[in-house]
Each structure stands twice: as C-alpha cells, then as structure tokens.
PDB file of C-alpha atoms in Angstrom:
ATOM      1  CA  MET U 711      -0.107   0.006  -0.002  1.00 38.00           C
ATOM      2  CA  THR U 712       1.519   3.472  -1.062  1.00 41.00           C
ATOM      3  CA  GLU U 713       2.172   5.923   1.953  1.00 40.00           C
ATOM      4  CA  ARG U 714       0.254   9.003   1.749  1.00 44.00           C
ATOM      5  CA  PRO U 715       2.622  12.161   1.825  1.00 45.00           C
ATOM      6  CA  PHE U 716       2.480  13.945   5.071  1.00 42.00           C
ATOM      7  CA  ASP U 717       0.693  17.241   4.627  1.00 49.00           C
ATOM      8  CA  ASP U 718       2.523  19.805   6.842  1.00 54.00           C
ATOM      9  CA  SER U 719      -0.061  22.543   6.051  1.00 59.00           C
ATOM     10  CA  VAL U 720      -2.386  20.731   8.266  1.00 61.00           C
ATOM     11  CA  THR U 721      -2.563  21.984  11.873  1.00 70.00           C
ATOM     12  CA  PHE U 722      -3.374  19.732  14.959  1.00 71.00           C
ATOM     13  CA  GLU U 723      -4.824  20.359  18.267  1.00 76.00           C
ATOM     14  CA  TYR U 724      -3.158  17.447  19.884  1.00 73.00           C
ATOM     15  CA  LEU U 725      -0.171  15.501  19.526  1.00 77.00           C
ATOM     16  CA  TYR U 726      -1.933  12.200  19.117  1.00 75.00           C
ATOM     17  CA  GLU U 727      -3.467  13.418  15.886  1.00 76.00           C
ATOM     18  CA  LEU U 728       0.005  14.038  14.624  1.00 74.00           C
ATOM     19  CA  TYR U 729       1.167  10.606  15.834  1.00 73.00           C
ATOM     20  CA  HIS U 730      -1.624   8.770  13.975  1.00 72.00           C
ATOM     21  CA  LYS U 731      -0.955  11.048  10.782  1.00 71.00           C
ATOM     22  CA  ASN U 732       2.617   9.539  10.683  1.00 68.00           C
ATOM     23  CA  LEU U 733       1.653   5.909  11.617  1.00 68.00           C
ATOM     24  CA  SER U 734       2.709   3.352   9.378  1.00 65.00           C
ATOM     25  CA  SER U 735       0.212   1.574   7.338  1.00 60.00           C
ATOM     26  CA  VAL U 736       1.164  -1.848   8.562  1.00 57.00           C
ATOM     27  CA  VAL U 737       3.199  -3.602  11.349  1.00 59.00           C
ATOM     28  CA  SER U 738       5.337  -6.054   9.414  1.00 58.00           C
ATOM     29  CA  GLY U 739       5.542  -9.894  10.206  1.00 55.00           C
ATOM     30  CA  SER U 740       9.312  -9.431  10.496  1.00 61.00           C
ATOM     31  CA  ALA U 741       8.920  -6.891  13.452  1.00 58.00           C
ATOM     32  CA  LEU U 742       6.606  -9.201  15.079  1.00 52.00           C
ATOM     33  CA  GLU U 743       9.118 -12.313  15.093  1.00 57.00           C
ATOM     34  CA  PRO U 744      10.060 -13.393  18.348  1.00 50.00           C
ATOM     35  CA  GLU U 745      14.085 -13.126  17.455  1.00 55.00           C
ATOM     36  CA  ALA U 746      13.206  -9.642  16.627  1.00 52.00           C
ATOM     37  CA  SER U 747      12.133  -8.919  20.034  1.00 48.00           C
ATOM     38  CA  SER U 748      14.998 -10.689  21.755  1.00 47.00           C
ATOM     39  CA  GLU U 749      17.718  -8.761  19.530  1.00 54.00           C
ATOM     40  CA  ALA U 750      16.110  -5.512  20.118  1.00 54.00           C
ATOM     41  CA  SER U 751      16.931  -5.348  23.734  1.00 52.00           C
ATOM     42  CA  SER U 752      19.406  -7.132  26.124  1.00 55.00           C
ATOM     43  CA  SER U 753      18.055  -5.766  29.198  1.00 59.00           C
ATOM     44  CA  PRO U 754      16.122  -7.911  31.810  1.00 57.00           C
ATOM     45  CA  ALA U 755      12.619  -8.656  31.189  1.00 76.00           C
ATOM     46  CA  ASP U 756      11.580  -7.077  34.632  1.00 81.00           C
ATOM     47  CA  LYS U 757      13.195  -4.038  36.174  1.00 84.00           C
ATOM     48  CA  GLN U 758      15.028  -4.602  39.319  1.00 87.00           C
ATOM     49  CA  TYR U 759      16.606  -2.643  42.060  1.00 90.00           C
ATOM     50  CA  GLN U 760      19.943  -4.727  42.870  1.00 89.00           C
ATOM     51  CA  ARG U 761      20.747  -2.673  45.848  1.00 93.00           C
ATOM     52  CA  ALA U 762      17.287  -2.389  47.434  1.00 94.00           C
ATOM     53  CA  PRO U 763      16.300  -4.655  50.231  1.00 93.00           C
ATOM     54  CA  GLN U 764      13.541  -7.548  49.170  1.00 90.00           C
ATOM     55  CA  VAL U 765      10.669  -8.294  51.236  1.00 92.00           C
ATOM     56  CA  SER U 766       9.443 -11.643  50.315  1.00 91.00           C
ATOM     57  CA  LEU U 767       5.927 -12.318  49.614  1.00 86.00           C
ATOM     58  CA  PRO U 768       3.743 -15.404  50.648  1.00 87.00           C
ATOM     59  CA  GLN U 769       2.334 -17.702  48.222  1.00 85.00           C
ATOM     60  CA  PRO U 770      -0.726 -16.226  46.696  1.00 82.00           C
ATOM     61  CA  ASP U 771      -4.059 -17.564  47.330  1.00 81.00           C
ATOM     62  CA  SER U 772      -4.902 -19.176  43.913  1.00 79.00           C
ATOM     63  CA  ALA U 773      -8.300 -20.353  45.347  1.00 76.00           C
ATOM     64  CA  THR U 774      -9.680 -16.866  45.089  1.00 75.00           C
ATOM     65  CA  VAL U 775      -8.582 -16.259  41.610  1.00 71.00           C
ATOM     66  CA  PRO U 776     -10.943 -17.087  38.834  1.00 79.00           C
ATOM     67  CA  THR U 777      -9.863 -19.843  36.549  1.00 82.00           C
ATOM     68  CA  ALA U 778     -10.328 -17.526  33.609  1.00 79.00           C
ATOM     69  CA  ILE U 779      -7.385 -15.579  34.914  1.00 80.00           C
ATOM     70  CA  GLN U 780      -5.123 -18.598  35.192  1.00 79.00           C
ATOM     71  CA  ARG U 781      -6.079 -19.923  31.900  1.00 79.00           C
ATOM     72  CA  ARG U 782      -6.131 -16.927  29.963  1.00 83.00           C
ATOM     73  CA  ALA U 783      -3.659 -17.313  26.993  1.00 80.00           C
ATOM     74  CA  SER U 784      -3.538 -16.344  23.352  1.00 81.00           C
ATOM     75  CA  TYR U 785      -4.591 -19.394  20.950  1.00 78.00           C
ATOM     76  CA  ARG U 786      -1.787 -20.787  18.985  1.00 71.00           C
ATOM     77  CA  GLU U 787      -3.518 -23.497  16.893  1.00 68.00           C
ATOM     78  CA  SER U 788      -7.180 -23.452  16.158  1.00 70.00           C
ATOM     79  CA  GLU U 789      -9.924 -25.461  14.986  1.00 82.00           C
ATOM     80  CA  ARG U 790     -13.184 -24.527  13.251  1.00 83.00           C
ATOM     81  CA  ARG U 791     -15.556 -23.171  16.012  1.00 89.00           C
ATOM     82  CA  PRO U 792     -18.327 -20.872  14.843  1.00 95.00           C
ATOM     83  CA  ILE U 793     -19.384 -17.988  17.384  1.00 96.00           C
ATOM     84  CA  THR U 794     -23.016 -17.883  18.243  1.00 97.00           C
ATOM     85  CA  ALA U 795     -25.020 -14.805  18.727  1.00 97.00           C
ATOM     86  CA  THR U 796     -25.464 -15.220  22.400  1.00 97.00           C
ATOM     87  CA  GLU U 797     -21.651 -15.657  22.837  1.00 96.00           C
ATOM     88  CA  LEU U 798     -20.890 -12.455  20.817  1.00 97.00           C
ATOM     89  CA  ALA U 799     -23.732 -10.777  22.942  1.00 96.00           C
ATOM     90  CA  THR U 800     -21.923 -11.948  26.153  1.00 96.00           C
ATOM     91  CA  LEU U 801     -18.556 -10.822  24.949  1.00 96.00           C
ATOM     92  CA  LEU U 802     -19.717  -7.346  23.831  1.00 96.00           C
ATOM     93  CA  THR U 803     -21.819  -6.561  26.691  1.00 96.00           C
ATOM     94  CA  TYR U 804     -19.516  -7.470  29.579  1.00 95.00           C
ATOM     95  CA  THR U 805     -16.427  -6.002  27.633  1.00 95.00           C
ATOM     96  CA  TYR U 806     -17.997  -2.553  26.999  1.00 95.00           C
ATOM     97  CA  GLY U 807     -21.629  -2.632  27.289  1.00 94.00           C
ATOM     98  CA  GLU U 808     -23.794  -0.542  29.641  1.00 94.00           C
ATOM     99  CA  ILE U 809     -24.332  -3.038  32.586  1.00 91.00           C
ATOM    100  CA  ARG U 810     -25.354  -0.745  35.352  1.00 91.00           C
ATOM    101  CA  GLU U 811     -25.923   2.964  36.601  1.00 86.00           C
ATOM    102  CA  ALA U 812     -24.414   5.364  39.013  1.00 88.00           C
ATOM    103  CA  ASP U 813     -25.934   8.585  39.866  1.00 87.00           C
ATOM    104  CA  GLY U 814     -28.455   7.999  36.954  1.00 88.00           C
ATOM    105  CA  GLU U 815     -25.643   7.655  34.344  1.00 89.00           C
ATOM    106  CA  PRO U 816     -24.725   4.485  32.560  1.00 91.00           C
ATOM    107  CA  ARG U 817     -21.717   2.570  33.480  1.00 92.00           C
ATOM    108  CA  ARG U 818     -19.473   0.040  31.626  1.00 93.00           C
ATOM    109  CA  PRO U 819     -17.465  -2.933  32.960  1.00 91.00           C
ATOM    110  CA  VAL U 820     -13.919  -0.881  32.662  1.00 93.00           C
ATOM    111  CA  ALA U 821     -12.686   2.014  34.516  1.00 90.00           C
ATOM    112  CA  SER U 822     -12.873   5.322  32.149  1.00 94.00           C
ATOM    113  CA  GLY U 823     -11.378   8.546  33.305  1.00 92.00           C
ATOM    114  CA  GLY U 824     -14.524  10.841  33.951  1.00 91.00           C
ATOM    115  CA  ALA U 825     -16.657   8.030  32.450  1.00 91.00           C
ATOM    116  CA  CYS U 826     -15.951   9.500  28.909  1.00 94.00           C
ATOM    117  CA  TYR U 827     -15.765   6.026  27.451  1.00 95.00           C
ATOM    118  CA  PRO U 828     -13.910   7.088  24.137  1.00 95.00           C
ATOM    119  CA  LEU U 829     -13.724   3.628  22.713  1.00 96.00           C
ATOM    120  CA  GLU U 830     -15.922   1.997  19.842  1.00 97.00           C
ATOM    121  CA  LEU U 831     -16.064  -1.759  18.946  1.00 98.00           C
ATOM    122  CA  TYR U 832     -16.562  -3.107  15.515  1.00 98.00           C
ATOM    123  CA  PRO U 833     -17.015  -6.762  15.217  1.00 98.00           C
ATOM    124  CA  ILE U 834     -16.193  -8.558  12.112  1.00 97.00           C
ATOM    125  CA  VAL U 835     -18.265 -11.824  11.952  1.00 97.00           C
ATOM    126  CA  LEU U 836     -17.094 -14.451   9.739  1.00 96.00           C
ATOM    127  CA  ASP U 837     -18.563 -17.787  10.938  1.00 96.00           C
ATOM    128  CA  SER U 838     -21.676 -17.811  13.099  1.00 97.00           C
ATOM    129  CA  PRO U 839     -24.955 -19.985  12.695  1.00 96.00           C
ATOM    130  CA  ASP U 840     -27.290 -17.065  13.610  1.00 96.00           C
ATOM    131  CA  ILE U 841     -25.335 -13.720  12.608  1.00 97.00           C
ATOM    132  CA  ASP U 842     -24.928 -13.024   9.062  1.00 97.00           C
ATOM    133  CA  ALA U 843     -21.430 -12.629   8.044  1.00 97.00           C
ATOM    134  CA  GLY U 844     -20.309  -8.946   7.874  1.00 97.00           C
ATOM    135  CA  ILE U 845     -18.878  -5.888   9.381  1.00 97.00           C
ATOM    136  CA  TYR U 846     -20.884  -4.495  12.380  1.00 98.00           C
ATOM    137  CA  HIS U 847     -20.697  -1.484  14.815  1.00 97.00           C
ATOM    138  CA  TYR U 848     -21.631  -2.226  18.350  1.00 97.00           C
ATOM    139  CA  ASN U 849     -24.352  -0.038  19.893  1.00 96.00           C
ATOM    140  CA  GLY U 850     -23.674  -0.389  23.494  1.00 93.00           C
ATOM    141  CA  GLU U 851     -26.460   1.825  24.612  1.00 92.00           C
ATOM    142  CA  ALA U 852     -29.145  -0.202  22.697  1.00 93.00           C
ATOM    143  CA  GLY U 853     -27.193  -3.561  23.084  1.00 93.00           C
ATOM    144  CA  ALA U 854     -27.506  -4.413  19.330  1.00 96.00           C
ATOM    145  CA  LEU U 855     -25.432  -4.718  16.220  1.00 97.00           C
ATOM    146  CA  GLU U 856     -25.414  -2.165  13.407  1.00 97.00           C
ATOM    147  CA  GLN U 857     -24.563  -3.719  10.275  1.00 97.00           C
ATOM    148  CA  LEU U 858     -22.203  -1.652   8.067  1.00 97.00           C
ATOM    149  CA  ALA U 859     -21.323  -4.011   5.374  1.00 96.00           C
ATOM    150  CA  GLU U 860     -22.538  -7.788   4.754  1.00 97.00           C
ATOM    151  CA  GLY U 861     -20.704 -10.683   3.291  1.00 97.00           C
ATOM    152  CA  ASP U 862     -17.783 -12.990   3.851  1.00 96.00           C
ATOM    153  CA  TYR U 863     -14.697 -10.896   4.644  1.00 96.00           C
ATOM    154  CA  SER U 864     -12.526 -13.797   5.538  1.00 95.00           C
ATOM    155  CA  ASP U 865     -10.048 -13.023   2.390  1.00 94.00           C
ATOM    156  CA  TRP U 866     -10.079  -9.372   3.227  1.00 95.00           C
ATOM    157  CA  LEU U 867      -9.124 -10.227   7.080  1.00 94.00           C
ATOM    158  CA  GLU U 868      -6.277 -12.530   5.829  1.00 92.00           C
ATOM    159  CA  ALA U 869      -4.912 -10.018   3.498  1.00 92.00           C
ATOM    160  CA  HIS U 870      -4.658  -7.165   6.160  1.00 92.00           C
ATOM    161  CA  TRP U 871      -3.736  -8.815   9.374  1.00 91.00           C
ATOM    162  CA  THR U 872      -0.343 -10.048   9.748  1.00 85.00           C
ATOM    163  CA  TRP U 873       0.143 -13.787  10.393  1.00 82.00           C
ATOM    164  CA  ILE U 874      -3.796 -14.607   9.902  1.00 87.00           C
ATOM    165  CA  THR U 875      -4.068 -17.425   7.260  1.00 83.00           C
ATOM    166  CA  SER U 876      -7.006 -19.612   6.320  1.00 81.00           C
ATOM    167  CA  ALA U 877      -5.421 -22.127   8.896  1.00 84.00           C
ATOM    168  CA  ASP U 878      -6.408 -19.920  11.720  1.00 85.00           C
ATOM    169  CA  THR U 879     -10.308 -20.738  11.129  1.00 90.00           C
ATOM    170  CA  VAL U 880     -11.293 -17.259  12.439  1.00 93.00           C
ATOM    171  CA  ALA U 881     -14.941 -16.973  13.539  1.00 95.00           C
ATOM    172  CA  ALA U 882     -14.953 -13.211  14.288  1.00 96.00           C
ATOM    173  CA  ALA U 883     -12.814 -10.369  15.088  1.00 96.00           C
ATOM    174  CA  ILE U 884     -13.441  -7.165  17.057  1.00 97.00           C
ATOM    175  CA  VAL U 885     -11.580  -3.969  15.891  1.00 97.00           C
ATOM    176  CA  ILE U 886     -11.158  -1.171  18.838  1.00 97.00           C
ATOM    177  CA  THR U 887     -11.175   2.325  17.951  1.00 96.00           C
ATOM    178  CA  ALA U 888     -10.932   5.480  19.978  1.00 95.00           C
ATOM    179  CA  LEU U 889     -12.494   8.712  19.719  1.00 94.00           C
ATOM    180  CA  PRO U 890      -9.908  10.527  22.069  1.00 92.00           C
ATOM    181  CA  GLY U 891     -11.648  13.896  21.902  1.00 91.00           C
ATOM    182  CA  ARG U 892     -14.268  12.612  24.366  1.00 93.00           C
ATOM    183  CA  SER U 893     -11.549  12.492  26.976  1.00 91.00           C
ATOM    184  CA  ALA U 894      -9.450  15.220  25.636  1.00 89.00           C
ATOM    185  CA  ASP U 895     -12.157  17.809  26.080  1.00 88.00           C
ATOM    186  CA  ARG U 896     -11.831  17.137  29.637  1.00 91.00           C
ATOM    187  CA  TYR U 897      -8.292  15.925  30.208  1.00 92.00           C
ATOM    188  CA  GLY U 898      -6.386  17.608  27.380  1.00 89.00           C
ATOM    189  CA  GLU U 899      -3.500  15.591  25.965  1.00 88.00           C
ATOM    190  CA  MET U 900      -3.779  13.083  28.666  1.00 90.00           C
ATOM    191  CA  GLY U 901      -7.130  11.901  27.037  1.00 90.00           C
ATOM    192  CA  TYR U 902      -5.257   9.830  24.448  1.00 91.00           C
ATOM    193  CA  LEU U 903      -3.346   8.029  27.004  1.00 91.00           C
ATOM    194  CA  LEU U 904      -6.487   7.230  28.977  1.00 93.00           C
ATOM    195  CA  ALA U 905      -8.305   5.882  25.767  1.00 94.00           C
ATOM    196  CA  ALA U 906      -5.146   3.512  25.228  1.00 93.00           C
ATOM    197  CA  VAL U 907      -5.190   2.264  28.926  1.00 94.00           C
ATOM    198  CA  GLU U 908      -9.016   1.595  28.536  1.00 96.00           C
ATOM    199  CA  ALA U 909      -8.387  -0.184  25.255  1.00 96.00           C
ATOM    200  CA  GLY U 910      -6.138  -2.516  27.209  1.00 95.00           C
ATOM    201  CA  ALA U 911      -8.805  -3.209  29.894  1.00 95.00           C
ATOM    202  CA  VAL U 912     -11.096  -3.967  27.118  1.00 96.00           C
ATOM    203  CA  ILE U 913      -8.789  -6.507  25.520  1.00 96.00           C
ATOM    204  CA  GLN U 914      -8.302  -8.139  29.107  1.00 93.00           C
ATOM    205  CA  ASN U 915     -11.935  -8.396  29.545  1.00 93.00           C
ATOM    206  CA  THR U 916     -12.476  -9.849  26.195  1.00 95.00           C
ATOM    207  CA  GLN U 917      -9.971 -12.464  26.629  1.00 94.00           C
ATOM    208  CA  LEU U 918     -11.159 -13.495  30.153  1.00 92.00           C
ATOM    209  CA  LEU U 919     -14.691 -13.682  28.831  1.00 92.00           C
ATOM    210  CA  ALA U 920     -13.501 -15.684  25.657  1.00 93.00           C
ATOM    211  CA  THR U 921     -11.815 -18.187  28.228  1.00 91.00           C
ATOM    212  CA  GLU U 922     -14.845 -18.592  30.198  1.00 90.00           C
ATOM    213  CA  LEU U 923     -16.943 -19.309  27.018  1.00 92.00           C
ATOM    214  CA  ASP U 924     -14.248 -21.826  25.780  1.00 91.00           C
ATOM    215  CA  ILE U 925     -13.364 -19.331  22.824  1.00 92.00           C
ATOM    216  CA  GLY U 926      -9.805 -19.072  21.644  1.00 91.00           C
ATOM    217  CA  SER U 927      -8.746 -15.323  21.404  1.00 93.00           C
ATOM    218  CA  ARG U 928      -5.606 -13.506  20.556  1.00 92.00           C
ATOM    219  CA  PRO U 929      -4.962  -9.504  20.476  1.00 93.00           C
ATOM    220  CA  HIS U 930      -3.477  -8.572  17.094  1.00 90.00           C
ATOM    221  CA  ASN U 931      -1.881  -5.289  16.386  1.00 88.00           C
ATOM    222  CA  GLY U 932      -0.005  -6.508  13.080  1.00 87.00           C
ATOM    223  CA  ILE U 933      -2.703  -4.908  10.944  1.00 89.00           C
ATOM    224  CA  GLN U 934      -3.049  -2.522   8.013  1.00 89.00           C
ATOM    225  CA  TYR U 935      -4.378   0.386   9.828  1.00 87.00           C
ATOM    226  CA  ARG U 936      -5.356   2.432   6.912  1.00 86.00           C
ATOM    227  CA  ALA U 937      -7.058  -0.312   5.416  1.00 90.00           C
ATOM    228  CA  LEU U 938      -9.137  -0.774   8.337  1.00 92.00           C
ATOM    229  CA  ARG U 939      -9.915   2.984   8.540  1.00 90.00           C
ATOM    230  CA  GLU U 940     -11.107   2.964   4.905  1.00 92.00           C
ATOM    231  CA  GLN U 941     -13.355  -0.151   5.455  1.00 94.00           C
ATOM    232  CA  LEU U 942     -14.750   1.066   8.485  1.00 95.00           C
ATOM    233  CA  ARG U 943     -15.160   4.686   7.046  1.00 92.00           C
ATOM    234  CA  LEU U 944     -13.814   6.126  10.216  1.00 93.00           C
ATOM    235  CA  ARG U 945     -14.099   9.850  10.546  1.00 90.00           C
ATOM    236  CA  SER U 946     -10.897  11.704  10.811  1.00 87.00           C
ATOM    237  CA  GLU U 947     -11.004  11.973  14.643  1.00 90.00           C
ATOM    238  CA  GLU U 948     -11.322   8.248  15.180  1.00 93.00           C
ATOM    239  CA  TYR U 949      -8.496   5.963  15.510  1.00 92.00           C
ATOM    240  CA  VAL U 950      -7.617   2.088  15.174  1.00 92.00           C
ATOM    241  CA  LEU U 951      -6.001   1.094  18.461  1.00 92.00           C
ATOM    242  CA  SER U 952      -6.169  -2.798  18.310  1.00 93.00           C
ATOM    243  CA  THR U 953      -8.050  -5.737  17.397  1.00 95.00           C
ATOM    244  CA  VAL U 954      -9.032  -9.137  19.012  1.00 94.00           C
ATOM    245  CA  VAL U 955      -9.443 -12.187  16.791  1.00 93.00           C
ATOM    246  CA  PHE U 956     -11.354 -15.431  17.722  1.00 92.00           C
ATOM    247  CA  ALA U 957     -10.566 -18.887  16.581  1.00 90.00           C
ATOM    248  CA  GLY U 958     -10.775 -22.329  17.904  1.00 87.00           C
ATOM    249  CA  THR U 959     -10.664 -22.766  21.696  1.00 86.00           C
ATOM    250  CA  PRO U 960      -8.165 -21.624  24.487  1.00 84.00           C
ATOM    251  CA  PRO U 961      -5.009 -23.388  25.022  1.00 79.00           C
ATOM    252  CA  GLU U 962      -5.360 -26.002  27.895  1.00 72.00           C
ATOM    253  CA  ARG U 963      -4.094 -25.000  31.201  1.00 52.00           C
ATOM    254  CA  GLY U 964      -0.405 -25.181  31.588  1.00 44.00           C
ATOM    255  CA  ASP U 965       0.183 -24.811  27.789  1.00 42.00           C
TER     256      ASP U 965
END
C-alpha cells in the first residue's frame, strides 16, 4: 500500500493526531518475530533494584483467583468453532456494554477517566450460525449490532492482518477504535493515554470472557491500519487502536 505524503499545512490541536498522521500503514511480520524482540533489547525482562532490600511475599491464594485469569492465553492453533449470537452478545456486553447505572448515568465494565468512554467496538463476523457474516458496529446503549457491510470478509481479513491465514479458522474479530476527543475535551493531551489504557482493559476483559466461553482469542496489532480505517469509514478524529481475533478454543491450562 502506498504511503500518503505528509501534509505539513495541516494543523493539529493534539499531539496524538500528529502521531496517527505519521503511523505506518502496517506492522510487518518480521517486526513481530520472536527473534526480533529478543535482539532489540539485552536488558532483563523485569526492572530490578539490585541494591534495594527485598521483602518476600507469601504464596498467593490461588483459590480466590477466577479460573479464567489462570487460563488466559492467546490461542496458537485453532480448529473450526463458529461463534453464536449469544456468545458474541456476552463478549460485547460484559466487555464494553452499559451494564449498570451510577448517579443516573450508565456505566460500563471498565474504568474510564471521567466516565468518558472514548472507545468504539466493530465486530467482524465470519462464522456464526445465527448472525449474518459482515462488518458491524456495536451500539452499547441499545445492546445491538449495526450492520455496516454484509458478506464474507475472510479473505480481506487474511490480507490485512499479519500472520492470519486460512489455517486460523477465524470466527470473528473485534476492532477497537478510539475517539480521544471525548476524553481530551476534559483532560487535554492526557485523554489519548486514558483511551489507550482503557483499550488494554477492554482486551483483557474480552480474553477473560472468551476463556470462560471456551473461545480461543488473540490480540492482534499486526494490521494494516489505513485499510481498516477505509473499510470502517472512520471519521478523521477516530483511530484504530487494536483488534482481538477469535478462533478455536483456548489453550489447555499449563500450555
């Protein structure tokens, strides 16, 4: 895909707008190879204070930890497993739906600075017995899907997601976007950081729920961002942050 030239005549209110203007259209497969990560840094995986006194912690009480947290892992090999309407509804509702109220205002299952909720979710359904294949927008307030395009987008997904092939037997994917202006209106430049943090919580919720439903999942950032923007017809102030792909079942505990 040809890179668009940078237009230095455009002015931006926030730095994150400039960042996305210059964002590469794709994360290459070579950049995601394990060897590339290990060669990029020789520092320890965890930060350590060698001269600081250590206070040993007792063994954690695993009995109080939900099984999904212990089992959460990205799928590596997948077998065909369609996703049902009820399963998708459960994933979306308890990931980012309006599940309760506080002071008369709707609240969602993630912490959101100022309850601004700057994220949007776009499910792409490929294999479901009771939802037509196509691209949708999740309307959390209505608890409904809004169909943006119909048809089988399997080939399109394989073409624009690094490492996704027909062998993955993907049943669905969720594209997570942000409208940082919702938070920036209140928190300024910090609004983008809050949106990114919130996206991380959404990904974790999604994978934990998928594990409980016995659905394999994997976050994917090796994507052609501009292709997604164009396909979803995003407005200029809305940005793709990440995606979660669903295929097969979760790895067995200990894998």
